[in-house]
Short mmCIF file of C-alpha atoms in Angstrom, two decimals:
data_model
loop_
_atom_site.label_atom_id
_atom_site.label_comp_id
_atom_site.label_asym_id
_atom_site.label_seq_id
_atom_site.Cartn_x
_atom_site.Cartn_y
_atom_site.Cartn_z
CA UNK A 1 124.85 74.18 117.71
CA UNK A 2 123.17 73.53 114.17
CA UNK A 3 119.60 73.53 113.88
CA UNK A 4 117.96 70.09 113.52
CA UNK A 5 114.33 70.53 113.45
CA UNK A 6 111.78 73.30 112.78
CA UNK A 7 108.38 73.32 114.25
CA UNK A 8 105.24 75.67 113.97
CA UNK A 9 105.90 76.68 110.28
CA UNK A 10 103.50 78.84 108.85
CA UNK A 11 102.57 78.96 105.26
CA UNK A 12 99.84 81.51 104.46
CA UNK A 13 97.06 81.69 101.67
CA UNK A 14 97.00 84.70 99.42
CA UNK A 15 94.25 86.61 97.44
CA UNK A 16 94.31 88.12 94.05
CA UNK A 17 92.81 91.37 94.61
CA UNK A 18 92.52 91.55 90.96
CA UNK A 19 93.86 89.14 87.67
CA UNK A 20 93.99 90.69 84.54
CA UNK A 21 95.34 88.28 81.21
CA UNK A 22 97.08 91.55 79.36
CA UNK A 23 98.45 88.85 76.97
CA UNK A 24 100.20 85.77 75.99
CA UNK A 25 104.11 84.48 75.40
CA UNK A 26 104.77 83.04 72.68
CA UNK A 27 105.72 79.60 74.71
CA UNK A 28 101.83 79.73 75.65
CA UNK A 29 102.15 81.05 79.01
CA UNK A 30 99.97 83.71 79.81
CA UNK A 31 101.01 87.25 80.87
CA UNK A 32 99.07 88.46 84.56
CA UNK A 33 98.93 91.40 86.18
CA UNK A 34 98.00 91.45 89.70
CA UNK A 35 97.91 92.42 93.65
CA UNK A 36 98.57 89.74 95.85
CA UNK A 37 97.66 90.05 99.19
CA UNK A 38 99.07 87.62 102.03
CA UNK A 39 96.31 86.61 104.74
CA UNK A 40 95.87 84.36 107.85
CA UNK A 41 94.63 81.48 106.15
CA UNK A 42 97.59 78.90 106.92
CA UNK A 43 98.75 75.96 106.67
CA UNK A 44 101.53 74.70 109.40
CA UNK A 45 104.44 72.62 108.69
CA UNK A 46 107.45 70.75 111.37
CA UNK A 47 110.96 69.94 109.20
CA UNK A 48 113.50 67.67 110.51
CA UNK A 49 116.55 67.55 108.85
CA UNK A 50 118.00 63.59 108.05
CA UNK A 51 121.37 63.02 107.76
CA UNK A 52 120.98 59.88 104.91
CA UNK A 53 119.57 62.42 102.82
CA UNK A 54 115.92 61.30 102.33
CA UNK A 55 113.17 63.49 101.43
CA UNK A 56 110.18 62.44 102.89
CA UNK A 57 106.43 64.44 103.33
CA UNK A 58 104.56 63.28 106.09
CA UNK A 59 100.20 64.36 106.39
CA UNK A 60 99.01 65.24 109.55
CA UNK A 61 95.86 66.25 108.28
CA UNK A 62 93.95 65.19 104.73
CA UNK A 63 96.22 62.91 101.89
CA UNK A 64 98.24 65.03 99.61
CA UNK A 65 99.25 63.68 96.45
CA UNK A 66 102.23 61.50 96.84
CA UNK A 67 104.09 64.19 94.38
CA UNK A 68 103.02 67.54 95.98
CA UNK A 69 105.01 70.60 95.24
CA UNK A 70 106.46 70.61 98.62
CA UNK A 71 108.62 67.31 97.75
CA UNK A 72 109.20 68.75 94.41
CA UNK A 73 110.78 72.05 96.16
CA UNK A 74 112.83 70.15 98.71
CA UNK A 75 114.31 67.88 95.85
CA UNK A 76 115.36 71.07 93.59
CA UNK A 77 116.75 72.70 96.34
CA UNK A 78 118.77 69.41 97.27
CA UNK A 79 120.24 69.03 93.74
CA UNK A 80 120.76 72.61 92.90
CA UNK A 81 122.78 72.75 96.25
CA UNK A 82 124.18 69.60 96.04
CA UNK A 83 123.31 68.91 99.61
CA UNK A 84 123.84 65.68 101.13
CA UNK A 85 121.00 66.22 103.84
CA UNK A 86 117.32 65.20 103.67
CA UNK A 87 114.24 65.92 105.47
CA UNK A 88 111.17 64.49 107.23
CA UNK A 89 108.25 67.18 106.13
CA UNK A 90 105.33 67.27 107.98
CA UNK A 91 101.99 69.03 107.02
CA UNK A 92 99.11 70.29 108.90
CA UNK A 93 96.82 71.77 105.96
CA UNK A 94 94.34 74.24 106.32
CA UNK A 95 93.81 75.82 102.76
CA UNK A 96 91.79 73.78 100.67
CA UNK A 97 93.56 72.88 97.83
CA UNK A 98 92.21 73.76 93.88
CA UNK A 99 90.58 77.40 95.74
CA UNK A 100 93.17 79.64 93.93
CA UNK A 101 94.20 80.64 97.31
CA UNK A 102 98.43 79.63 96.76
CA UNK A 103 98.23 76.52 99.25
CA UNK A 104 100.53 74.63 97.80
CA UNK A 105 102.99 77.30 96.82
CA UNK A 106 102.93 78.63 99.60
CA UNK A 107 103.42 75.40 101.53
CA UNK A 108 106.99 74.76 98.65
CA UNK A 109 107.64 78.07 99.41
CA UNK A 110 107.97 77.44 103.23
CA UNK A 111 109.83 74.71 102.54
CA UNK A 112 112.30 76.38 100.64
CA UNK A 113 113.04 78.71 103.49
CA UNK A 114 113.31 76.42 106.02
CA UNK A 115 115.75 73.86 104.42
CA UNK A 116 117.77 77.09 103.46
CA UNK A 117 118.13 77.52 107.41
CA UNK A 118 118.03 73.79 108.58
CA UNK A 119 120.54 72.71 106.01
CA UNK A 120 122.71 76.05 106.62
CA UNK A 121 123.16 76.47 103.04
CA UNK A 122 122.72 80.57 103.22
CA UNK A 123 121.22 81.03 100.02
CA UNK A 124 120.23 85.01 99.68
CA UNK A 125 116.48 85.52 98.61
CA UNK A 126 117.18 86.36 94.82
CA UNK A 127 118.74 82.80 94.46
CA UNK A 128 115.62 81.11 96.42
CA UNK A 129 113.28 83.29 94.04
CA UNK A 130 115.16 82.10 90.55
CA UNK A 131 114.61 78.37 91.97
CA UNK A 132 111.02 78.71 92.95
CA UNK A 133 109.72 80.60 89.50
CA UNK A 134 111.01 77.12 87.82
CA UNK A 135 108.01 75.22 90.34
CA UNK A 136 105.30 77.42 89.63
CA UNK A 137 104.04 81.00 89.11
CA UNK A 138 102.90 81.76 92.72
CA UNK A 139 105.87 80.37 94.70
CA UNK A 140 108.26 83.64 94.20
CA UNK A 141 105.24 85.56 95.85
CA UNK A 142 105.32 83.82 99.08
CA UNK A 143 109.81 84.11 98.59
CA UNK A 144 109.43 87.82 98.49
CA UNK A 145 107.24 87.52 101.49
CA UNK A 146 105.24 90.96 100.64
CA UNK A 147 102.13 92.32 99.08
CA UNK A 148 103.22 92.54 96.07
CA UNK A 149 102.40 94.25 92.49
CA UNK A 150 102.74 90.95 90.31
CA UNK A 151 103.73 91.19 86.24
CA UNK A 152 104.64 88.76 83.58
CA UNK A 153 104.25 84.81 84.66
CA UNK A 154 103.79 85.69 88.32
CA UNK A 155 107.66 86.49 88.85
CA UNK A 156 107.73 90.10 88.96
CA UNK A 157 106.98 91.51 91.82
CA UNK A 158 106.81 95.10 93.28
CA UNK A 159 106.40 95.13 97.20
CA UNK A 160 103.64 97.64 97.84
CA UNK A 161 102.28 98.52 101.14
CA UNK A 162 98.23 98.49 101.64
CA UNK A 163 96.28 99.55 104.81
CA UNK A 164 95.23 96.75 106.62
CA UNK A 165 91.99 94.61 105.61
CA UNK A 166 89.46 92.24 106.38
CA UNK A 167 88.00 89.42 103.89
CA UNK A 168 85.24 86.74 103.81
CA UNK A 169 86.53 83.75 101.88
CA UNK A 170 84.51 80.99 101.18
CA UNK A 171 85.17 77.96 98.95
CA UNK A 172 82.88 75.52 97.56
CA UNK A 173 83.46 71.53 98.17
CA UNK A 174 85.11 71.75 94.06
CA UNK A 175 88.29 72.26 92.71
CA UNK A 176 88.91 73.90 89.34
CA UNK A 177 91.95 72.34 87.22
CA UNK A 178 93.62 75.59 86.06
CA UNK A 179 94.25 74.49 82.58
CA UNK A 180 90.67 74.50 81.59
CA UNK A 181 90.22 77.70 82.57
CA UNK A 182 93.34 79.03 80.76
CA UNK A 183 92.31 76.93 77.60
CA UNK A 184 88.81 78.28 77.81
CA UNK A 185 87.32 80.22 74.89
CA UNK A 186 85.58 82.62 77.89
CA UNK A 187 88.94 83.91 78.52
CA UNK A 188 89.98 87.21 78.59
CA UNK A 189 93.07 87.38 77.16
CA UNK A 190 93.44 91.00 76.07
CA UNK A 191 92.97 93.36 79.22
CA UNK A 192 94.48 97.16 78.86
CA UNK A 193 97.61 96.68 81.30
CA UNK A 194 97.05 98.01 84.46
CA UNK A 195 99.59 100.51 86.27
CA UNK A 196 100.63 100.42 89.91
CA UNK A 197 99.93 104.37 90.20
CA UNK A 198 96.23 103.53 88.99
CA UNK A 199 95.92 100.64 91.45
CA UNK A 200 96.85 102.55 94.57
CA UNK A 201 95.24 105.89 93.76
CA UNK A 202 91.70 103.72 92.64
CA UNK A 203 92.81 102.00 96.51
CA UNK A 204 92.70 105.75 98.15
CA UNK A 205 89.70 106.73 96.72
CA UNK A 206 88.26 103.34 97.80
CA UNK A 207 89.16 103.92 101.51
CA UNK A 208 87.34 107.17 101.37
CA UNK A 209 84.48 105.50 100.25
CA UNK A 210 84.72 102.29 101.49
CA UNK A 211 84.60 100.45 98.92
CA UNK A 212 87.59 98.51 96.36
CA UNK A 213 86.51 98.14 93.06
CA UNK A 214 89.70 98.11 91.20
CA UNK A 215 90.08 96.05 87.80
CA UNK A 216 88.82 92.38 87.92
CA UNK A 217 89.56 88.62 87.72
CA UNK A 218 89.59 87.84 84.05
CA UNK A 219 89.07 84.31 85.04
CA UNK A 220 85.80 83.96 86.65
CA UNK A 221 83.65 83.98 83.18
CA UNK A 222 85.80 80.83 82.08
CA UNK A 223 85.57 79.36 85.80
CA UNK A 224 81.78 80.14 86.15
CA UNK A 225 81.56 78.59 82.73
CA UNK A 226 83.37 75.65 84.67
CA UNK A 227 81.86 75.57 87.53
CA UNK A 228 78.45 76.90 88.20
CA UNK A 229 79.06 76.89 92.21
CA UNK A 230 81.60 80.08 91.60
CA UNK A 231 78.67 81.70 90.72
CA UNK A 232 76.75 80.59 93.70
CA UNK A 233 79.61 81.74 96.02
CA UNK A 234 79.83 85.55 94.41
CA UNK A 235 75.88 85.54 94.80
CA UNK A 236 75.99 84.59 98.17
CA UNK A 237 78.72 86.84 99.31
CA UNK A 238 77.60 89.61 97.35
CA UNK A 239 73.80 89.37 98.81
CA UNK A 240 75.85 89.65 102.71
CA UNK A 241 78.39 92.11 102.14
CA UNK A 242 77.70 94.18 98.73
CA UNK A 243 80.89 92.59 97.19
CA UNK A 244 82.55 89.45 95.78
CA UNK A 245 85.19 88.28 93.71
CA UNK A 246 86.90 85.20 92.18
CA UNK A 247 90.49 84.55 93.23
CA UNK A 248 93.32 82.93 91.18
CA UNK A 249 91.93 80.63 88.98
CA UNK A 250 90.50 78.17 91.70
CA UNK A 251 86.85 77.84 93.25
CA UNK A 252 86.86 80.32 96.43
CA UNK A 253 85.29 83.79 96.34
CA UNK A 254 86.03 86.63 98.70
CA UNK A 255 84.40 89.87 100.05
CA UNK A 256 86.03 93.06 101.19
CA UNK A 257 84.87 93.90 104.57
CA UNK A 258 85.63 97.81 104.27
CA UNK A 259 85.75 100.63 107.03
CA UNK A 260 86.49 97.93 109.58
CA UNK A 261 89.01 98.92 112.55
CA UNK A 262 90.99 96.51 114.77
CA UNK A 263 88.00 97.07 117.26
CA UNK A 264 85.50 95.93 115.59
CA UNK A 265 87.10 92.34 115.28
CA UNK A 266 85.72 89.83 117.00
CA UNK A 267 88.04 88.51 119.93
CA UNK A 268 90.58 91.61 119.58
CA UNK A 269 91.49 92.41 122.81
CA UNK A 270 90.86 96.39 123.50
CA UNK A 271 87.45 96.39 121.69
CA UNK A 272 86.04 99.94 123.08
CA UNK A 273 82.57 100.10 122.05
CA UNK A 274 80.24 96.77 121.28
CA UNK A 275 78.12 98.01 119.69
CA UNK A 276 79.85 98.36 116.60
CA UNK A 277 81.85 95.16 116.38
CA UNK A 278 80.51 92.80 113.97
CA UNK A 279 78.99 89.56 114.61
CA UNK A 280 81.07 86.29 115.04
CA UNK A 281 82.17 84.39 112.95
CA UNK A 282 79.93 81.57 113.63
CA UNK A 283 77.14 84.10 113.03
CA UNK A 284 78.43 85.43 110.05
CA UNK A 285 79.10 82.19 108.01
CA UNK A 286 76.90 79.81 110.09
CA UNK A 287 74.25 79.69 107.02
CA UNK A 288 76.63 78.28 104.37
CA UNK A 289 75.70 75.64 102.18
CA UNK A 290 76.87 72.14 103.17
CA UNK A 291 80.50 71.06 102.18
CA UNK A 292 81.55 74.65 101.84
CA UNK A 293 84.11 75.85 104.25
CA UNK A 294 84.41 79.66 104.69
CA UNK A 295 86.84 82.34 106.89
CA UNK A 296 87.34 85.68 108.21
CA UNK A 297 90.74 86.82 107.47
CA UNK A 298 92.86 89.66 107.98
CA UNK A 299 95.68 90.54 105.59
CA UNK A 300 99.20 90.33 106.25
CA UNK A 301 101.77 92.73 105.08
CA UNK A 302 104.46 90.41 105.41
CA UNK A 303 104.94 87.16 105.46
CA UNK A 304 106.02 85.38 109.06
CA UNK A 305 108.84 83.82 107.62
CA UNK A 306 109.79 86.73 105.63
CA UNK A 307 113.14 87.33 107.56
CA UNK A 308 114.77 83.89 106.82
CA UNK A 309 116.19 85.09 103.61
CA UNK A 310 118.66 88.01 103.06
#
């Protein structure tokens, strides 16, 4: 029996462990290199497939905008299929949107792998990965489902596998438009290009140490520039937890919570000594300013969904 509905969808955040601008195409887009990292932060989403071939997004949670990159997704994938199905799209969201955490591309990207299934078109992942570098830089990410060395626009990636880590993310109640950060004069648009090697040998030494100071976000001058309350959120994370960086080119900062082991989570089952779990999260980010919201998050290696392509 054919599929007709898909519930409990997850579509996870990511974070840019670092951005570097090594340069610029001659069509103006920018050239990135980067590590992203998957983590819990999700949004959920419920598909039903429609047989008149509508597309329609439904909000179960705060308004999108009536053209979100979700609809925009399901219609490409309708045309270049040339399906005659549609879909009722339902959204629960949980990532604030403008944060540079991938929300929205991650939410397309979701839907992309869904309708692949509840339309039984079969699509392998390389065709699903062409079609979601033409809706925006981050969606191929959350295709390939992996952490992932990322080159040129955002659609070359190199699955890498990192040991598994703990963040603080918080996000200020503002959204940055990307364009006036890429547009800034604060932008770095020269960086030395970074190599994989160098990332994950800087990464060994920084689990010895317990710390991760690889590279940078070349974007947080211009966004600071933008928006003073980046700023705030780096000096407030750094004065709790020694550490703090920009991610993407949106408003929420994250720490590195290094040395920590499954254990030492709060609520993990198995916890064998108290003493050195850390405090809850209620304790952790209970003092943040008003209208922020904030996380803990682990990292995820792969992405739930990641098996619904070949």
């Amino acid at each position: 029996m054919s599929l007709t509905s898909l519930y409990d969808l997850p579509a996870p955040a990511k974070l840019n462990l670092f951005l570097h601008v090594i340069g610029r195409r001659t069509d103006g887009y920018h050239l990135l290199q980067s590590v992203f990292v998957l983590i819990d932060w999700a949004d959920t989403l419920q598909i039903e497939r429609r047989s008149d071939g509508l597309l329609q997004r439904h909000d179960l949670g705060p308004a999108l905008p009536p053209e979100d990159l979700c609809l925009k997704a399901a219609r490409a994938l309708q045309h270049e299929s040339g399906c005659t199905l549609g879909a009722d799209i339902s959204i629960a969201k949980q990532v604030p949107w403008g944060a540079g955490l991938g929300g929205g591309s991650s939410d397309a990207a979701t839907v992309l792998l869904a309708l692949n299934r509840l339309w039984g078109l079969g699509w392998p992942r390389e065709r699903l990965l062409a079609l979601g570098a033409r809706l925006g830089a981050d969606v191929p990410f959350f295709i390939g489902g992996q952490t992932a060395f990322v080159e040129g626009i955002g659609e070359k990636l190199s699955p890498i596998e990192l040991p598994a880590q703990r963040f603080v993310v918080v996000k200020p109640p503002v959204a940055i438009a990307t364009q006036a950060i890429f547009s800034s004069p604060l932008l770095i648009r020269n960086s030395e290009a970074a190599t994989l090697a160098g990332f994950l040998g800087d990464m060994q030494g920084a689990a010895k140490a317990g710390l991760q100071h690889f590279g940078r976000n070349d974007l947080q001058s211009a966004a600071e520039a933008v928006c003073p309350e980046v700023s705030q959120a780096a000096r407030w994370l750094e004065a709790r937890f020694g550490n703090s960086r920009m991610t993407g080119s949106g408003s929420a900062v994250f720490a590195n919570m290094p040395g920590m082991t499954p254990n030492m989570w709060p609520g993990k089952d198995g916890a064998t000594d108290p003493s050195t779990a850390i405090k809850p999260e209620g304790d952790l980010l209970g003092d943040l300013p008003d209208g922020w919201v904030g996380r803990l998050c682990r990292s995820l290696q792969e992405h739930p969904l990641a098996g619904w392509a070949g």
